[in-house]
GROMACS .gro file of C-alpha atoms in nm:
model
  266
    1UNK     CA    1   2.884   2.539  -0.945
    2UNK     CA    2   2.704   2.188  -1.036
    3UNK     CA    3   2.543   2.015  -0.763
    4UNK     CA    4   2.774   1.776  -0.701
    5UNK     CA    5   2.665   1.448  -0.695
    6UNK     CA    6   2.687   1.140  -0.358
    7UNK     CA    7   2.817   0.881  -0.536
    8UNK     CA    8   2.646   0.625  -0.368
    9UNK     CA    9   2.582   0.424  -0.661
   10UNK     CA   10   2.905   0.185  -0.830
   11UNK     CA   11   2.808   0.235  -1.155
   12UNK     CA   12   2.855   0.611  -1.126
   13UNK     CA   13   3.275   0.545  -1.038
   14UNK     CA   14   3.352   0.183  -1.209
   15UNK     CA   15   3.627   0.241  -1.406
   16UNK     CA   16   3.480   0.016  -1.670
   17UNK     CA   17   3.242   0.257  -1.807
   18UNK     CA   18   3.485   0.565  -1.724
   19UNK     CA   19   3.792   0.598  -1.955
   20UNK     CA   20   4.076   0.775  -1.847
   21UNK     CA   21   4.438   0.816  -1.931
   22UNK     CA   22   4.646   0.901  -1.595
   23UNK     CA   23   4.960   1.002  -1.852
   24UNK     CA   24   4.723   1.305  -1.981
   25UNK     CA   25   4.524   1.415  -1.673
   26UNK     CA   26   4.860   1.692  -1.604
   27UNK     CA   27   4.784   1.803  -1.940
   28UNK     CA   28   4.393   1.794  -1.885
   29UNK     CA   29   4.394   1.964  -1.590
   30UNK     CA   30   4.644   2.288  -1.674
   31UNK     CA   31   4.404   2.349  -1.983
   32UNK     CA   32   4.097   2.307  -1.795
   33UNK     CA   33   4.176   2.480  -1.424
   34UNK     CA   34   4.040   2.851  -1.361
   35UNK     CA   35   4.335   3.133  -1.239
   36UNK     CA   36   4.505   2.970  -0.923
   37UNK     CA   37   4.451   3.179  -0.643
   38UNK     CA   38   4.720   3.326  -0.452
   39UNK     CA   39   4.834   3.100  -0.136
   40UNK     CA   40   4.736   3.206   0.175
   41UNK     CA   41   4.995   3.372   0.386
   42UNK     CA   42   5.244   3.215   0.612
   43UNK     CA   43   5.136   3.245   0.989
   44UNK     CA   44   5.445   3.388   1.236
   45UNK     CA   45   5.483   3.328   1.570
   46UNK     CA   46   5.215   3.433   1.818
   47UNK     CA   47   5.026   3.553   1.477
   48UNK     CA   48   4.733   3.387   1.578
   49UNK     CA   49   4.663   3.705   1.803
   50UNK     CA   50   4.629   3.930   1.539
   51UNK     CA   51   4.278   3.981   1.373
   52UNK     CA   52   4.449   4.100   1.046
   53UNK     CA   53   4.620   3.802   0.983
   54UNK     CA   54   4.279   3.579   1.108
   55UNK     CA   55   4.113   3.762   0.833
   56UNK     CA   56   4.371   3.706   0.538
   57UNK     CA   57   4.346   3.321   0.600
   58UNK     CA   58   3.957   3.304   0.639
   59UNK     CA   59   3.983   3.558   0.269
   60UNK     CA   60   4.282   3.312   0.142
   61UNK     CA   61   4.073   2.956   0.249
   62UNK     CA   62   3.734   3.123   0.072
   63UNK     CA   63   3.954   3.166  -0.236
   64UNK     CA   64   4.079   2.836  -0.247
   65UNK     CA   65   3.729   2.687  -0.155
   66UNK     CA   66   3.581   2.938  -0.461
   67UNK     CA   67   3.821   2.801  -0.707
   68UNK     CA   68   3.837   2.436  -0.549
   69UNK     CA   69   3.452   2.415  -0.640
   70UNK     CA   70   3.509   2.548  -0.992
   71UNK     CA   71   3.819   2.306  -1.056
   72UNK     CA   72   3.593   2.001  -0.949
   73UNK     CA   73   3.280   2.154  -1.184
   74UNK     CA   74   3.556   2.153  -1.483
   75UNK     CA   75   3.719   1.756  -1.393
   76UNK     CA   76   3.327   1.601  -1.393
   77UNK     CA   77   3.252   1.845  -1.721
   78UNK     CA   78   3.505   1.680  -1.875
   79UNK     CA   79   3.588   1.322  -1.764
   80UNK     CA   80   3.199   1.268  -1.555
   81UNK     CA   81   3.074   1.297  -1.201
   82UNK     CA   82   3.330   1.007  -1.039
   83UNK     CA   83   3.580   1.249  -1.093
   84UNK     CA   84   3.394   1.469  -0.770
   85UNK     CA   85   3.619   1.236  -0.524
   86UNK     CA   86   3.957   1.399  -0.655
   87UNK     CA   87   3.996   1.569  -0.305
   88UNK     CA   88   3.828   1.305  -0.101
   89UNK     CA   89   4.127   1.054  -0.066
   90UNK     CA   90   4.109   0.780  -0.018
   91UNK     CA   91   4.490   0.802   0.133
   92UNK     CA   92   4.430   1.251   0.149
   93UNK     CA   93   4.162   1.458   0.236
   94UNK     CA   94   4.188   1.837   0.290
   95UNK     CA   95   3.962   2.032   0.580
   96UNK     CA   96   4.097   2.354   0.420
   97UNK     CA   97   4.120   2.403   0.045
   98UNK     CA   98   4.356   2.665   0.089
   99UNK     CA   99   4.622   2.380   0.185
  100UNK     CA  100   4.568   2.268  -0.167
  101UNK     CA  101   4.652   2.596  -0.326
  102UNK     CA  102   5.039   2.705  -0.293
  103UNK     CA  103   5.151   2.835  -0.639
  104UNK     CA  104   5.015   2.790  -0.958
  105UNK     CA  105   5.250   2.527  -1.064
  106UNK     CA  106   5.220   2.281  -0.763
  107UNK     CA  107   4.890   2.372  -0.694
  108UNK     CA  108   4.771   2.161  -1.061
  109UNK     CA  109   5.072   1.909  -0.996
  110UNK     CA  110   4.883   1.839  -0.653
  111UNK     CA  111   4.584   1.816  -0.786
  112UNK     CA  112   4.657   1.576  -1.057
  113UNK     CA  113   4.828   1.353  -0.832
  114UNK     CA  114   4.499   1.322  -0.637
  115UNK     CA  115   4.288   1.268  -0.923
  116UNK     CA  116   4.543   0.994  -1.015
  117UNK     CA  117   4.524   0.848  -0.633
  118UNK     CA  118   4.138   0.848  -0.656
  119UNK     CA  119   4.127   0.632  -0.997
  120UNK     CA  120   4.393   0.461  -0.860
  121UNK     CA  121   4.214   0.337  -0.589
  122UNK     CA  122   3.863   0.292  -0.771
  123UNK     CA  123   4.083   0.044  -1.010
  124UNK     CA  124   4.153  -0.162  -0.718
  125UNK     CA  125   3.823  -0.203  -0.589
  126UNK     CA  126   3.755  -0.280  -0.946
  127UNK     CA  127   3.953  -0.530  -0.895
  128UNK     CA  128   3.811  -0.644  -0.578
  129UNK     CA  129   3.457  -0.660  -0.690
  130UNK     CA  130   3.535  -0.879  -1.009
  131UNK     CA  131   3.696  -1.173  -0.766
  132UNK     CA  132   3.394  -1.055  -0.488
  133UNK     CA  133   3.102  -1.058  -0.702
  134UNK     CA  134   3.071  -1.394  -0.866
  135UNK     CA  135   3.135  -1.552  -0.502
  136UNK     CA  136   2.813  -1.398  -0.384
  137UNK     CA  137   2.669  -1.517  -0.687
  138UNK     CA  138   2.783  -1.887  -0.608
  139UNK     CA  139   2.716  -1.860  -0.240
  140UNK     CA  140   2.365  -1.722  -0.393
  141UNK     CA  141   2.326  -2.107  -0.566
  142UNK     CA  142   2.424  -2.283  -0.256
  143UNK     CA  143   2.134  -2.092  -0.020
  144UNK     CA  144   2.088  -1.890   0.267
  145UNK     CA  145   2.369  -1.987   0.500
  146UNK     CA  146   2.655  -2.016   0.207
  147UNK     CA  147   2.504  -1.646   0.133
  148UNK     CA  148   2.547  -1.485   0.462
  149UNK     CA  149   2.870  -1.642   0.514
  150UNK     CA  150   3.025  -1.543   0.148
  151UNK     CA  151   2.847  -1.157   0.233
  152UNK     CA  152   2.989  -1.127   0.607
  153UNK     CA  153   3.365  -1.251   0.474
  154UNK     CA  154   3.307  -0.940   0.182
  155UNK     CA  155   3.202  -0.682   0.431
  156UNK     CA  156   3.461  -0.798   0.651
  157UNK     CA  157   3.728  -0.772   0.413
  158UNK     CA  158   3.612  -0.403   0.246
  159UNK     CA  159   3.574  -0.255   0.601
  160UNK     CA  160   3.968  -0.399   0.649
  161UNK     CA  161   4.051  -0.246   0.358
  162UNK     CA  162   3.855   0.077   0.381
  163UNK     CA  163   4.052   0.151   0.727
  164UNK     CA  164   4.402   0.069   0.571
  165UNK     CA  165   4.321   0.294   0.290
  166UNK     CA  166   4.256   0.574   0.522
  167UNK     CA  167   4.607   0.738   0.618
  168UNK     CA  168   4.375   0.936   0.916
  169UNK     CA  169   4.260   0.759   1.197
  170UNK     CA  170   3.956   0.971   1.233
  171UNK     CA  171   3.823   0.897   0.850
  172UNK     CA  172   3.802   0.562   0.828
  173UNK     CA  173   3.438   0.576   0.798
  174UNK     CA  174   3.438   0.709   0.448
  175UNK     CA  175   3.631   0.492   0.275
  176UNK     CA  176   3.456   0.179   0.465
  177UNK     CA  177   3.096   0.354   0.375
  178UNK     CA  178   3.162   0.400   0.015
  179UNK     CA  179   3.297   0.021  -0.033
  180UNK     CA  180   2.998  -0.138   0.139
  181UNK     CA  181   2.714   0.058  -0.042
  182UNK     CA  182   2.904   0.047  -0.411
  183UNK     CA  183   2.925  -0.356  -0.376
  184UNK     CA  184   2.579  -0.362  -0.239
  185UNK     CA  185   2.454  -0.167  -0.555
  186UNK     CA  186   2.698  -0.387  -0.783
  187UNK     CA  187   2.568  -0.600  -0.646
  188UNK     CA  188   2.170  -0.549  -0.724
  189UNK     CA  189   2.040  -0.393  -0.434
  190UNK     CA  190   1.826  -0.064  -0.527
  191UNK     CA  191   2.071   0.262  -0.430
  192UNK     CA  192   1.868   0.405  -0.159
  193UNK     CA  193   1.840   0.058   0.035
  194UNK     CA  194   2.197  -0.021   0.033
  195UNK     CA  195   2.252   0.329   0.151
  196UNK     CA  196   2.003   0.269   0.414
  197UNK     CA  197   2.133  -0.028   0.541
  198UNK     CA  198   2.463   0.080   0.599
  199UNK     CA  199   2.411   0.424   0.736
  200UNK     CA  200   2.203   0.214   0.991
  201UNK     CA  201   2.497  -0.064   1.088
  202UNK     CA  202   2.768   0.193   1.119
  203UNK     CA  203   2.554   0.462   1.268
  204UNK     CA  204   2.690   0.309   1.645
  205UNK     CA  205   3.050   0.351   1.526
  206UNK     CA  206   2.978   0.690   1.359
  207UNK     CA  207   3.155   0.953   1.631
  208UNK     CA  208   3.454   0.689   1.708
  209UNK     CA  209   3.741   0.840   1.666
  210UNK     CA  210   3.952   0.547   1.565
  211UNK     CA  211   4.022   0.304   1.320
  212UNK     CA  212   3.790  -0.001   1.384
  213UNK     CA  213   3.917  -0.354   1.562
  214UNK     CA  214   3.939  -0.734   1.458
  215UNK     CA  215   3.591  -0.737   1.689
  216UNK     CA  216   3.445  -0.414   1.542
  217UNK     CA  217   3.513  -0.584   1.160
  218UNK     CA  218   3.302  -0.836   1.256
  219UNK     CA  219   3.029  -0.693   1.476
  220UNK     CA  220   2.977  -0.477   1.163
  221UNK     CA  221   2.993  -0.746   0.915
  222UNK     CA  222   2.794  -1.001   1.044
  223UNK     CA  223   2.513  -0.716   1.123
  224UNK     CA  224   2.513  -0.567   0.759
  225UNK     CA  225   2.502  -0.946   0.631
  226UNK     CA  226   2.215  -1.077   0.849
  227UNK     CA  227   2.013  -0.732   0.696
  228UNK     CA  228   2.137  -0.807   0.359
  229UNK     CA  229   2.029  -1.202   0.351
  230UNK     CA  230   1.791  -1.189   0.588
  231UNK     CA  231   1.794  -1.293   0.990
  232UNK     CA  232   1.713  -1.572   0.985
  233UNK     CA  233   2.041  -1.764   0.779
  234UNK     CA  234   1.836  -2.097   0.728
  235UNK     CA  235   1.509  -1.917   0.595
  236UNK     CA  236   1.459  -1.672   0.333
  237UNK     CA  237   1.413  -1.329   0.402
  238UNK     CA  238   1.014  -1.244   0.449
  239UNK     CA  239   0.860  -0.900   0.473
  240UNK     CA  240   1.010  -0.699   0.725
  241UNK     CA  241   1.365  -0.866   0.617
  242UNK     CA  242   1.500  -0.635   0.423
  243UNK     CA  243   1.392  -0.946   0.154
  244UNK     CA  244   1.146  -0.772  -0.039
  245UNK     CA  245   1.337  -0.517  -0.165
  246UNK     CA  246   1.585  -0.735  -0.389
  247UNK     CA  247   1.536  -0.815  -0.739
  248UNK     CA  248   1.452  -1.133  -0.864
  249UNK     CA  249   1.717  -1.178  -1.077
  250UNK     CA  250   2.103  -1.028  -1.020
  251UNK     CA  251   2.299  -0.852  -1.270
  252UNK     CA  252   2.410  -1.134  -1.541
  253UNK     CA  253   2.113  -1.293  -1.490
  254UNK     CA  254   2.232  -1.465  -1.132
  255UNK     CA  255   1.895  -1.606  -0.951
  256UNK     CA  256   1.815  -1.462  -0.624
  257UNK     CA  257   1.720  -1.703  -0.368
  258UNK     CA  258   1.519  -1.408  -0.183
  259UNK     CA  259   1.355  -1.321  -0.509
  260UNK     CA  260   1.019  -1.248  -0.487
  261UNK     CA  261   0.902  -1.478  -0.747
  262UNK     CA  262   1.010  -1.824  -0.632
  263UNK     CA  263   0.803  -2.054  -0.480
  264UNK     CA  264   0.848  -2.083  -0.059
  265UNK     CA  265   1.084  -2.353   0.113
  266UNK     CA  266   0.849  -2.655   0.180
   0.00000   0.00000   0.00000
């Protein structure tokens, strides 16, 4: 097995720089996929007593896990490492991998139609970032308060989406993690910064069992904005303001009012 890779970083899932045909990925994925397992055996009634049939699922979910890990090492062999987040949703996720195995058949048809769902859904951030993007860079001209404003109504509008994507109540925070640090870093912002940053804002909402609110949107938002742009909205961001660590130029050559090079506000 590879060591399979965070994905914290945009440019490692933009579709962009990631071709893919959804029409051939059945095809792909029946010539590529180890032996399918068999599926692990029906529970009856009041089965749940017997230590034979306790042992058979733990041997049947260590199967599926075995030959889940070597399906995932043969999809980023052959189409790269975004193709790791087949079986993390966004809308499905599986706790047991030997709910993914069933027969042979279904078993490659199911996991097809994930990897589908998974570009699917990196397509329409895609999408998202390409409107997203060159407002920050405008709010970026304008200054400091334009800046935090256009950056709070982006968080606020991936961690809405990040929730709807999420067909489990108790997941949300995926989805929502994942969107934040990938615009961050498509943004500019070195990986491990924008990782930092929101680890650190959603770390209060981490062991919530629920979807977040209208208020918890923008309690998160307007945090994870003042730490991007600095706290102070009608200053730039100084040492200690998460300033520093920004380049001085964006991608495309957008200028950076928190750049390091510029000259201070009179």
């Amino acid at each position: 097995m590879t060591s399979w890779p965070r994905l914290d970083e945009w440019a490692e899932v933009d579709p962009a720089r990631h071709p893919f045909d959804a029409a051939e990925a059945a095809d792909v994925i029946r010539r590529l996929a180890p032996p399918v397992p068999p599926a692990a055996p029906v529970p009856r009634p009041r089965q749940h007593l017997d230590e034979a049939a306790w042992a058979a699922s733990r041997e049947a979910d260590r199967l599926a896990s075995d030959w889940n890990a070597a399906m995932t090492d043969a999809l980023m062999g052959h189409y790269g490492r975004w193709a790791y987040g087949w079986h993390w949703g966004p809308r499905s996720l599986w706790h047991y991998f030997s709910q993914i195995v069933t027969s042979g058949p279904e078993t490659l048809t199911r996991v097809a139609a994930a990897l589908v769902d998974w570009r699917q859904w990196l397509e329409e951030v895609a999408e998202r970032f390409d409107r997203l993007l060159p407002a920050l860079a405008d709010a970026a001209l304008a200054g400091p308060d334009a800046a935090l404003a256009a950056w709070e109504a982006a968080f606020a509008e991936l961690l809405t989406a990040g929730s709807a994507w999420a067909e489990d109540a108790d997941y949300w925070y995926g989805p929502c993690r994942r969107l934040l640090t990938w615009l961050l870093t498509a943004a500019g912002l070195p990986t491990d910064r924008g990782v930092a940053l929101v680890d650190q804002v959603l770390a209060p909402w981490l062991t919530r069992w629920a979807y977040l609110s209208a208020a918890d949107v923008a309690d998160v938002a307007e945090r994870l904005a003042r730490d991007v742009v600095g706290r102070d909205p009608g200053a730039l961001a100084g040492p200690g303001q998460s300033g520093d660590d920004w380049p001085d130029t964006w991608p495309h050559g957008w200028p950076s009012f928190r750049a390091t090079n510029r000259l201070p506000r009179p």
